[in-house]
Amino acid sequence: VGSSAQVFALPCRPIHAARCINPSACQRKGNPGSPTNRVDQALPMEVFFFVLGYLVQFGASCLLLYKIYKFKSIYGLSVDTQISYLLAVISRCVWSMETRLVETKFAYLELMCSTAACGGLAFLCWQLYHTTSKHSVPFLRVYVTAPACLVLAFFFHPGDDWFSMQILVSYTMFQEAMGLLPQLYLMRHMHEVEAMTSHYVGLIVIARFIRMIFWGKMYFIGEHFLQLFFADICHTLLSADYMYLWMRKLKDGGRLIYSQSV
């Protein structure tokens, strides 16, 4: 299999690995006790965790769509965050076709729904752009983070080939990790975080945590994608203080204050 058709570099492996052009040939390369076949047997669980993370994010996007539709305003929301997620899902539409995710109809449904939700949010942000005047600092804007993530993806992606589909995989993970930072910045500079916005961000962080479980399982079955795991770890650490406040709000009620004075 050529490198341009490989995602996560390891043929005959699950989810982010390339689909074998000749599955029977792949089976002949191993035996029932080989690591390759043990990994294939674990495919359903890996797909479950990977897709579950994006389903949680889709739920968060639906919540945000409802909020924007109800209030006809994007005040307190970061346009850069929504554009970042749109770029990430467009990239995912390309490289997902080169993985074993295409063998799971449920993954197709999730990808279509996620693409529609991200596209809808980006459209509403454009349509209601006049309802907000607050944005993050320039170095967190999408016109800075998108090129930066692409450069990082070029140098830090699975596999040994300089040019491959793996670059888009890494770009998706890096862009998603950077995408939430503008929203966190805005909330840091607001007196109080609106309830639906707080739930949206909390669900996004939970989605990344679920994907960290996916990376952990992949690591223990011999698939080491540490640069991509690291991106989700950074995302979770940067939002850890917010999650503490959000969980406390869910437990005790009251307002969520995420300003610098906290």
PDB file of C-alpha atoms in Angstrom:
ATOM      1  CA  VAL A   1       0.000   0.000   0.000  1.00  0.00           C
ATOM      2  CA  GLY A   2       1.502   3.357  -0.961  1.00  0.00           C
ATOM      3  CA  SER A   3       2.062   5.954   1.694  1.00  0.00           C
ATOM      4  CA  SER A   4      -0.468   8.309   0.139  1.00  0.00           C
ATOM      5  CA  ALA A   5      -3.201   5.762   0.840  1.00  0.00           C
ATOM      6  CA  GLN A   6      -2.126   5.022   4.379  1.00  0.00           C
ATOM      7  CA  VAL A   7      -3.488   6.688   7.459  1.00  0.00           C
ATOM      8  CA  PHE A   8      -1.575   6.086  10.647  1.00  0.00           C
ATOM      9  CA  ALA A   9       0.978   4.159   8.572  1.00  0.00           C
ATOM     10  CA  LEU A  10       0.240   0.608   9.668  1.00  0.00           C
ATOM     11  CA  PRO A  11      -1.639  -1.512   7.102  1.00  0.00           C
ATOM     12  CA  CYS A  12      -3.949  -4.274   8.310  1.00  0.00           C
ATOM     13  CA  ARG A  13      -4.516  -2.355  11.556  1.00  0.00           C
ATOM     14  CA  PRO A  14      -7.796  -0.923  12.843  1.00  0.00           C
ATOM     15  CA  ILE A  15      -9.520   2.411  12.611  1.00  0.00           C
ATOM     16  CA  HIS A  16      -6.771   4.864  11.630  1.00  0.00           C
ATOM     17  CA  ALA A  17      -4.742   2.243   9.836  1.00  0.00           C
ATOM     18  CA  ALA A  18      -5.099   1.901   6.110  1.00  0.00           C
ATOM     19  CA  ARG A  19      -7.578  -0.533   4.689  1.00  0.00           C
ATOM     20  CA  CYS A  20      -5.796  -3.415   3.033  1.00  0.00           C
ATOM     21  CA  ILE A  21      -6.046  -3.441  -0.732  1.00  0.00           C
ATOM     22  CA  ASN A  22      -6.005  -7.229  -0.513  1.00  0.00           C
ATOM     23  CA  PRO A  23      -7.449  -8.363   2.864  1.00  0.00           C
ATOM     24  CA  SER A  24      -6.609 -12.027   2.256  1.00  0.00           C
ATOM     25  CA  ALA A  25      -2.971 -11.113   1.748  1.00  0.00           C
ATOM     26  CA  CYS A  26      -2.991  -9.244   5.021  1.00  0.00           C
ATOM     27  CA  GLN A  27      -4.394 -12.273   6.780  1.00  0.00           C
ATOM     28  CA  ARG A  28      -1.639 -14.473   5.369  1.00  0.00           C
ATOM     29  CA  LYS A  29       0.984 -12.212   6.936  1.00  0.00           C
ATOM     30  CA  GLY A  30       0.035 -13.175  10.469  1.00  0.00           C
ATOM     31  CA  ASN A  31      -1.202 -16.028  12.594  1.00  0.00           C
ATOM     32  CA  PRO A  32      -4.064 -16.152  15.117  1.00  0.00           C
ATOM     33  CA  GLY A  33      -1.716 -15.169  17.930  1.00  0.00           C
ATOM     34  CA  SER A  34       0.094 -12.373  16.119  1.00  0.00           C
ATOM     35  CA  PRO A  35      -0.176  -8.746  17.262  1.00  0.00           C
ATOM     36  CA  THR A  36      -1.792  -7.827  13.952  1.00  0.00           C
ATOM     37  CA  ASN A  37      -4.648 -10.289  14.372  1.00  0.00           C
ATOM     38  CA  ARG A  38      -5.103  -9.414  18.055  1.00  0.00           C
ATOM     39  CA  VAL A  39      -5.463  -5.784  17.026  1.00  0.00           C
ATOM     40  CA  ASP A  40      -8.056  -6.672  14.364  1.00  0.00           C
ATOM     41  CA  GLN A  41     -10.109  -8.519  16.958  1.00  0.00           C
ATOM     42  CA  ALA A  42     -10.202  -5.335  19.049  1.00  0.00           C
ATOM     43  CA  LEU A  43     -11.480  -3.224  16.148  1.00  0.00           C
ATOM     44  CA  PRO A  44     -15.106  -2.787  17.328  1.00  0.00           C
ATOM     45  CA  MET A  45     -14.064  -1.351  20.713  1.00  0.00           C
ATOM     46  CA  GLU A  46     -11.591   1.062  19.127  1.00  0.00           C
ATOM     47  CA  VAL A  47     -14.226   2.282  16.699  1.00  0.00           C
ATOM     48  CA  PHE A  48     -16.665   2.680  19.586  1.00  0.00           C
ATOM     49  CA  PHE A  49     -14.399   4.986  21.601  1.00  0.00           C
ATOM     50  CA  PHE A  50     -13.325   7.007  18.591  1.00  0.00           C
ATOM     51  CA  VAL A  51     -16.844   7.551  17.287  1.00  0.00           C
ATOM     52  CA  LEU A  52     -18.258   8.105  20.786  1.00  0.00           C
ATOM     53  CA  GLY A  53     -15.957  11.067  21.303  1.00  0.00           C
ATOM     54  CA  TYR A  54     -17.213  12.720  18.143  1.00  0.00           C
ATOM     55  CA  LEU A  55     -20.823  11.902  19.009  1.00  0.00           C
ATOM     56  CA  VAL A  56     -20.401  13.796  22.284  1.00  0.00           C
ATOM     57  CA  GLN A  57     -18.976  16.722  20.317  1.00  0.00           C
ATOM     58  CA  PHE A  58     -21.923  16.501  17.925  1.00  0.00           C
ATOM     59  CA  GLY A  59     -24.284  16.690  20.894  1.00  0.00           C
ATOM     60  CA  ALA A  60     -22.439  19.794  22.076  1.00  0.00           C
ATOM     61  CA  SER A  61     -22.781  21.341  18.624  1.00  0.00           C
ATOM     62  CA  CYS A  62     -26.527  20.657  18.590  1.00  0.00           C
ATOM     63  CA  LEU A  63     -26.842  22.375  21.961  1.00  0.00           C
ATOM     64  CA  LEU A  64     -25.006  25.395  20.616  1.00  0.00           C
ATOM     65  CA  LEU A  65     -27.141  25.446  17.462  1.00  0.00           C
ATOM     66  CA  TYR A  66     -30.251  25.544  19.631  1.00  0.00           C
ATOM     67  CA  LYS A  67     -28.844  28.376  21.725  1.00  0.00           C
ATOM     68  CA  ILE A  68     -27.945  30.505  18.706  1.00  0.00           C
ATOM     69  CA  TYR A  69     -31.298  29.813  17.029  1.00  0.00           C
ATOM     70  CA  LYS A  70     -33.168  30.732  20.206  1.00  0.00           C
ATOM     71  CA  PHE A  71     -31.337  33.959  21.050  1.00  0.00           C
ATOM     72  CA  LYS A  72     -30.304  35.007  17.522  1.00  0.00           C
ATOM     73  CA  SER A  73     -26.913  36.018  18.887  1.00  0.00           C
ATOM     74  CA  ILE A  74     -23.383  34.641  19.116  1.00  0.00           C
ATOM     75  CA  TYR A  75     -22.360  36.929  21.966  1.00  0.00           C
ATOM     76  CA  GLY A  76     -19.845  35.129  24.169  1.00  0.00           C
ATOM     77  CA  LEU A  77     -18.960  32.623  21.454  1.00  0.00           C
ATOM     78  CA  SER A  78     -15.701  32.471  19.566  1.00  0.00           C
ATOM     79  CA  VAL A  79     -16.058  32.538  15.797  1.00  0.00           C
ATOM     80  CA  ASP A  80     -12.490  31.257  15.536  1.00  0.00           C
ATOM     81  CA  THR A  81     -13.390  28.138  17.515  1.00  0.00           C
ATOM     82  CA  GLN A  82     -16.238  27.284  15.149  1.00  0.00           C
ATOM     83  CA  ILE A  83     -14.139  27.863  12.029  1.00  0.00           C
ATOM     84  CA  SER A  84     -11.368  25.719  13.528  1.00  0.00           C
ATOM     85  CA  TYR A  85     -13.766  22.834  14.067  1.00  0.00           C
ATOM     86  CA  LEU A  86     -15.140  23.250  10.554  1.00  0.00           C
ATOM     87  CA  LEU A  87     -11.640  23.010   9.080  1.00  0.00           C
ATOM     88  CA  ALA A  88     -10.939  19.955  11.221  1.00  0.00           C
ATOM     89  CA  VAL A  89     -14.082  18.103  10.144  1.00  0.00           C
ATOM     90  CA  ILE A  90     -13.436  18.895   6.465  1.00  0.00           C
ATOM     91  CA  SER A  91      -9.985  17.388   6.870  1.00  0.00           C
ATOM     92  CA  ARG A  92     -11.528  14.373   8.601  1.00  0.00           C
ATOM     93  CA  CYS A  93     -13.875  13.862   5.664  1.00  0.00           C
ATOM     94  CA  VAL A  94     -10.800  13.318   3.478  1.00  0.00           C
ATOM     95  CA  TRP A  95      -8.695  10.976   5.562  1.00  0.00           C
ATOM     96  CA  SER A  96     -11.552   8.976   7.102  1.00  0.00           C
ATOM     97  CA  MET A  97     -12.160   7.502   3.658  1.00  0.00           C
ATOM     98  CA  GLU A  98      -8.738   5.839   3.882  1.00  0.00           C
ATOM     99  CA  THR A  99      -9.382   4.085   7.207  1.00  0.00           C
ATOM    100  CA  ARG A 100     -11.435   1.169   8.396  1.00  0.00           C
ATOM    101  CA  LEU A 101     -13.995   3.625   9.653  1.00  0.00           C
ATOM    102  CA  VAL A 102     -15.579   3.309   6.213  1.00  0.00           C
ATOM    103  CA  GLU A 103     -16.493  -0.270   7.111  1.00  0.00           C
ATOM    104  CA  THR A 104     -18.752   1.069   9.875  1.00  0.00           C
ATOM    105  CA  LYS A 105     -21.969   2.658   8.657  1.00  0.00           C
ATOM    106  CA  PHE A 106     -22.448   4.333  12.030  1.00  0.00           C
ATOM    107  CA  ALA A 107     -19.153   6.191  11.511  1.00  0.00           C
ATOM    108  CA  TYR A 108     -20.453   7.466   8.159  1.00  0.00           C
ATOM    109  CA  LEU A 109     -23.580   8.775   9.903  1.00  0.00           C
ATOM    110  CA  GLU A 110     -21.548  10.467  12.622  1.00  0.00           C
ATOM    111  CA  LEU A 111     -19.243  12.127  10.103  1.00  0.00           C
ATOM    112  CA  MET A 112     -22.143  13.449   8.024  1.00  0.00           C
ATOM    113  CA  CYS A 113     -23.948  14.774  11.096  1.00  0.00           C
ATOM    114  CA  SER A 114     -20.790  16.360  12.486  1.00  0.00           C
ATOM    115  CA  THR A 115     -20.024  18.015   9.163  1.00  0.00           C
ATOM    116  CA  ALA A 116     -23.552  19.399   8.926  1.00  0.00           C
ATOM    117  CA  ALA A 117     -23.427  20.679  12.515  1.00  0.00           C
ATOM    118  CA  CYS A 118     -20.044  22.372  12.077  1.00  0.00           C
ATOM    119  CA  GLY A 119     -21.151  23.875   8.781  1.00  0.00           C
ATOM    120  CA  GLY A 120     -24.364  25.137  10.370  1.00  0.00           C
ATOM    121  CA  LEU A 121     -22.506  26.741  13.270  1.00  0.00           C
ATOM    122  CA  ALA A 122     -20.020  28.418  10.946  1.00  0.00           C
ATOM    123  CA  PHE A 123     -22.883  29.754   8.808  1.00  0.00           C
ATOM    124  CA  LEU A 124     -24.725  31.141  11.842  1.00  0.00           C
ATOM    125  CA  CYS A 125     -21.520  32.765  13.076  1.00  0.00           C
ATOM    126  CA  TRP A 126     -21.165  34.482   9.697  1.00  0.00           C
ATOM    127  CA  GLN A 127     -24.841  35.458   9.605  1.00  0.00           C
ATOM    128  CA  LEU A 128     -24.865  36.830  13.162  1.00  0.00           C
ATOM    129  CA  TYR A 129     -21.334  38.193  13.209  1.00  0.00           C
ATOM    130  CA  HIS A 130     -22.711  41.668  13.965  1.00  0.00           C
ATOM    131  CA  THR A 131     -23.991  40.470  17.358  1.00  0.00           C
ATOM    132  CA  THR A 132     -20.517  40.124  18.828  1.00  0.00           C
ATOM    133  CA  SER A 133     -17.493  42.365  19.032  1.00  0.00           C
ATOM    134  CA  LYS A 134     -15.292  40.270  21.292  1.00  0.00           C
ATOM    135  CA  HIS A 135     -12.556  38.068  19.903  1.00  0.00           C
ATOM    136  CA  SER A 136      -9.486  36.366  21.262  1.00  0.00           C
ATOM    137  CA  VAL A 137      -5.962  37.724  21.003  1.00  0.00           C
ATOM    138  CA  PRO A 138      -4.456  37.691  17.481  1.00  0.00           C
ATOM    139  CA  PHE A 139      -2.159  34.707  18.040  1.00  0.00           C
ATOM    140  CA  LEU A 140      -5.189  32.517  18.884  1.00  0.00           C
ATOM    141  CA  ARG A 141      -7.237  33.582  15.855  1.00  0.00           C
ATOM    142  CA  VAL A 142      -7.874  30.906  13.253  1.00  0.00           C
ATOM    143  CA  TYR A 143      -5.821  32.676  10.580  1.00  0.00           C
ATOM    144  CA  VAL A 144      -2.805  32.048  12.844  1.00  0.00           C
ATOM    145  CA  THR A 145      -3.620  28.657  14.354  1.00  0.00           C
ATOM    146  CA  ALA A 146      -4.649  26.957  11.086  1.00  0.00           C
ATOM    147  CA  PRO A 147      -1.297  27.537   9.316  1.00  0.00           C
ATOM    148  CA  ALA A 148       0.572  26.759  12.543  1.00  0.00           C
ATOM    149  CA  CYS A 149      -1.262  23.442  12.938  1.00  0.00           C
ATOM    150  CA  LEU A 150      -0.558  22.567   9.306  1.00  0.00           C
ATOM    151  CA  VAL A 151       3.160  23.178   9.815  1.00  0.00           C
ATOM    152  CA  LEU A 152       3.127  21.093  13.005  1.00  0.00           C
ATOM    153  CA  ALA A 153       1.279  18.338  11.169  1.00  0.00           C
ATOM    154  CA  PHE A 154       3.902  18.332   8.417  1.00  0.00           C
ATOM    155  CA  PHE A 155       6.716  17.720  10.900  1.00  0.00           C
ATOM    156  CA  PHE A 156       4.868  15.633  13.490  1.00  0.00           C
ATOM    157  CA  HIS A 157       2.722  12.949  11.909  1.00  0.00           C
ATOM    158  CA  PRO A 158       2.687   9.126  12.083  1.00  0.00           C
ATOM    159  CA  GLY A 159       4.826   7.261   9.614  1.00  0.00           C
ATOM    160  CA  ASP A 160       8.165   7.957   7.965  1.00  0.00           C
ATOM    161  CA  ASP A 161       7.010   9.572   4.714  1.00  0.00           C
ATOM    162  CA  TRP A 162       7.204  13.353   4.439  1.00  0.00           C
ATOM    163  CA  PHE A 163       4.098  13.607   2.258  1.00  0.00           C
ATOM    164  CA  SER A 164       1.176  11.351   3.099  1.00  0.00           C
ATOM    165  CA  MET A 165      -2.436  11.375   4.231  1.00  0.00           C
ATOM    166  CA  GLN A 166      -1.077  11.185   7.769  1.00  0.00           C
ATOM    167  CA  ILE A 167      -0.471  14.943   7.627  1.00  0.00           C
ATOM    168  CA  LEU A 168      -4.217  15.542   7.445  1.00  0.00           C
ATOM    169  CA  VAL A 169      -4.776  13.202  10.389  1.00  0.00           C
ATOM    170  CA  SER A 170      -2.308  15.177  12.500  1.00  0.00           C
ATOM    171  CA  TYR A 171      -3.719  18.470  11.261  1.00  0.00           C
ATOM    172  CA  THR A 172      -7.199  17.445  12.414  1.00  0.00           C
ATOM    173  CA  MET A 173      -5.993  16.567  15.913  1.00  0.00           C
ATOM    174  CA  PHE A 174      -3.858  19.704  16.270  1.00  0.00           C
ATOM    175  CA  GLN A 175      -6.569  22.002  14.924  1.00  0.00           C
ATOM    176  CA  GLU A 176      -9.140  20.536  17.290  1.00  0.00           C
ATOM    177  CA  ALA A 177      -6.734  20.936  20.206  1.00  0.00           C
ATOM    178  CA  MET A 178      -6.053  24.574  19.320  1.00  0.00           C
ATOM    179  CA  GLY A 179      -9.657  25.278  18.378  1.00  0.00           C
ATOM    180  CA  LEU A 180     -11.017  25.540  21.899  1.00  0.00           C
ATOM    181  CA  LEU A 181      -8.393  28.031  23.103  1.00  0.00           C
ATOM    182  CA  PRO A 182     -10.118  31.139  21.635  1.00  0.00           C
ATOM    183  CA  GLN A 183     -13.359  30.152  23.395  1.00  0.00           C
ATOM    184  CA  LEU A 184     -11.560  29.638  26.701  1.00  0.00           C
ATOM    185  CA  TYR A 185      -9.882  33.022  26.259  1.00  0.00           C
ATOM    186  CA  LEU A 186     -13.220  34.766  25.723  1.00  0.00           C
ATOM    187  CA  MET A 187     -14.749  33.115  28.764  1.00  0.00           C
ATOM    188  CA  ARG A 188     -11.743  34.161  30.835  1.00  0.00           C
ATOM    189  CA  HIS A 189     -12.577  37.770  29.988  1.00  0.00           C
ATOM    190  CA  MET A 190     -16.312  37.566  30.664  1.00  0.00           C
ATOM    191  CA  HIS A 191     -17.855  38.200  34.047  1.00  0.00           C
ATOM    192  CA  GLU A 192     -20.113  35.155  33.815  1.00  0.00           C
ATOM    193  CA  VAL A 193     -20.345  32.245  31.369  1.00  0.00           C
ATOM    194  CA  GLU A 194     -23.860  31.686  30.013  1.00  0.00           C
ATOM    195  CA  ALA A 195     -25.309  28.276  30.959  1.00  0.00           C
ATOM    196  CA  MET A 196     -25.610  26.703  27.479  1.00  0.00           C
ATOM    197  CA  THR A 197     -22.164  27.952  26.502  1.00  0.00           C
ATOM    198  CA  SER A 198     -20.703  26.424  29.645  1.00  0.00           C
ATOM    199  CA  HIS A 199     -22.348  23.066  28.854  1.00  0.00           C
ATOM    200  CA  TYR A 200     -21.108  23.235  25.261  1.00  0.00           C
ATOM    201  CA  VAL A 201     -17.493  23.711  26.330  1.00  0.00           C
ATOM    202  CA  GLY A 202     -17.803  21.058  29.031  1.00  0.00           C
ATOM    203  CA  LEU A 203     -19.049  18.492  26.510  1.00  0.00           C
ATOM    204  CA  ILE A 204     -16.214  19.352  24.111  1.00  0.00           C
ATOM    205  CA  VAL A 205     -13.658  18.637  26.833  1.00  0.00           C
ATOM    206  CA  ILE A 206     -15.414  15.363  27.694  1.00  0.00           C
ATOM    207  CA  ALA A 207     -15.249  14.398  24.004  1.00  0.00           C
ATOM    208  CA  ARG A 208     -11.483  14.900  24.035  1.00  0.00           C
ATOM    209  CA  PHE A 209     -11.165  12.883  27.226  1.00  0.00           C
ATOM    210  CA  ILE A 210     -12.986   9.993  25.564  1.00  0.00           C
ATOM    211  CA  ARG A 211     -10.556  10.187  22.663  1.00  0.00           C
ATOM    212  CA  MET A 212      -7.700  10.027  25.155  1.00  0.00           C
ATOM    213  CA  ILE A 213      -9.133   6.674  26.263  1.00  0.00           C
ATOM    214  CA  PHE A 214      -9.034   5.660  22.601  1.00  0.00           C
ATOM    215  CA  TRP A 215      -5.361   6.666  22.322  1.00  0.00           C
ATOM    216  CA  GLY A 216      -4.620   4.774  25.537  1.00  0.00           C
ATOM    217  CA  LYS A 217      -6.205   1.597  24.230  1.00  0.00           C
ATOM    218  CA  MET A 218      -4.334   1.938  20.963  1.00  0.00           C
ATOM    219  CA  TYR A 219      -1.074   2.330  22.897  1.00  0.00           C
ATOM    220  CA  PHE A 220      -1.620  -0.848  24.899  1.00  0.00           C
ATOM    221  CA  ILE A 221      -2.318  -2.904  21.773  1.00  0.00           C
ATOM    222  CA  GLY A 222       0.881  -1.695  20.125  1.00  0.00           C
ATOM    223  CA  GLU A 223      -0.246   1.365  18.148  1.00  0.00           C
ATOM    224  CA  HIS A 224       1.862   4.282  19.398  1.00  0.00           C
ATOM    225  CA  PHE A 225       0.656   7.664  18.109  1.00  0.00           C
ATOM    226  CA  LEU A 226       2.203   9.716  20.875  1.00  0.00           C
ATOM    227  CA  GLN A 227       2.279  13.036  18.995  1.00  0.00           C
ATOM    228  CA  LEU A 228      -1.489  12.846  18.516  1.00  0.00           C
ATOM    229  CA  PHE A 229      -2.071  11.643  22.074  1.00  0.00           C
ATOM    230  CA  PHE A 230       0.005  14.600  23.273  1.00  0.00           C
ATOM    231  CA  ALA A 231      -2.270  17.053  21.437  1.00  0.00           C
ATOM    232  CA  ASP A 232      -5.334  15.783  23.307  1.00  0.00           C
ATOM    233  CA  ILE A 233      -3.426  15.767  26.601  1.00  0.00           C
ATOM    234  CA  CYS A 234      -2.512  19.442  26.109  1.00  0.00           C
ATOM    235  CA  HIS A 235      -6.135  20.241  25.230  1.00  0.00           C
ATOM    236  CA  THR A 236      -7.360  18.567  28.423  1.00  0.00           C
ATOM    237  CA  LEU A 237      -4.743  20.164  30.671  1.00  0.00           C
ATOM    238  CA  LEU A 238      -5.438  23.662  29.331  1.00  0.00           C
ATOM    239  CA  SER A 239      -9.129  23.244  30.093  1.00  0.00           C
ATOM    240  CA  ALA A 240      -8.719  21.422  33.418  1.00  0.00           C
ATOM    241  CA  ASP A 241      -9.467  24.468  35.589  1.00  0.00           C
ATOM    242  CA  TYR A 242     -12.599  25.194  33.566  1.00  0.00           C
ATOM    243  CA  MET A 243     -13.790  21.597  33.964  1.00  0.00           C
ATOM    244  CA  TYR A 244     -13.340  21.857  37.731  1.00  0.00           C
ATOM    245  CA  LEU A 245     -15.567  24.946  37.834  1.00  0.00           C
ATOM    246  CA  TRP A 246     -18.106  23.393  35.452  1.00  0.00           C
ATOM    247  CA  MET A 247     -18.386  20.192  37.483  1.00  0.00           C
ATOM    248  CA  ARG A 248     -18.789  22.256  40.646  1.00  0.00           C
ATOM    249  CA  LYS A 249     -21.557  24.230  38.941  1.00  0.00           C
ATOM    250  CA  LEU A 250     -23.349  21.005  37.966  1.00  0.00           C
ATOM    251  CA  LYS A 251     -23.094  19.741  41.535  1.00  0.00           C
ATOM    252  CA  ASP A 252     -23.930  22.893  43.503  1.00  0.00           C
ATOM    253  CA  GLY A 253     -25.743  25.044  40.950  1.00  0.00           C
ATOM    254  CA  GLY A 254     -25.221  28.779  40.717  1.00  0.00           C
ATOM    255  CA  ARG A 255     -23.245  30.807  38.222  1.00  0.00           C
ATOM    256  CA  LEU A 256     -20.024  29.851  36.481  1.00  0.00           C
ATOM    257  CA  ILE A 257     -17.407  32.587  36.891  1.00  0.00           C
ATOM    258  CA  TYR A 258     -14.290  31.860  34.826  1.00  0.00           C
ATOM    259  CA  SER A 259     -12.726  35.310  34.845  1.00  0.00           C
ATOM    260  CA  GLN A 260      -9.105  36.060  35.703  1.00  0.00           C
ATOM    261  CA  SER A 261     -10.185  37.123  39.166  1.00  0.00           C
ATOM    262  CA  VAL A 262     -11.034  33.501  40.072  1.00  0.00           C
TER     263      VAL A 262
END
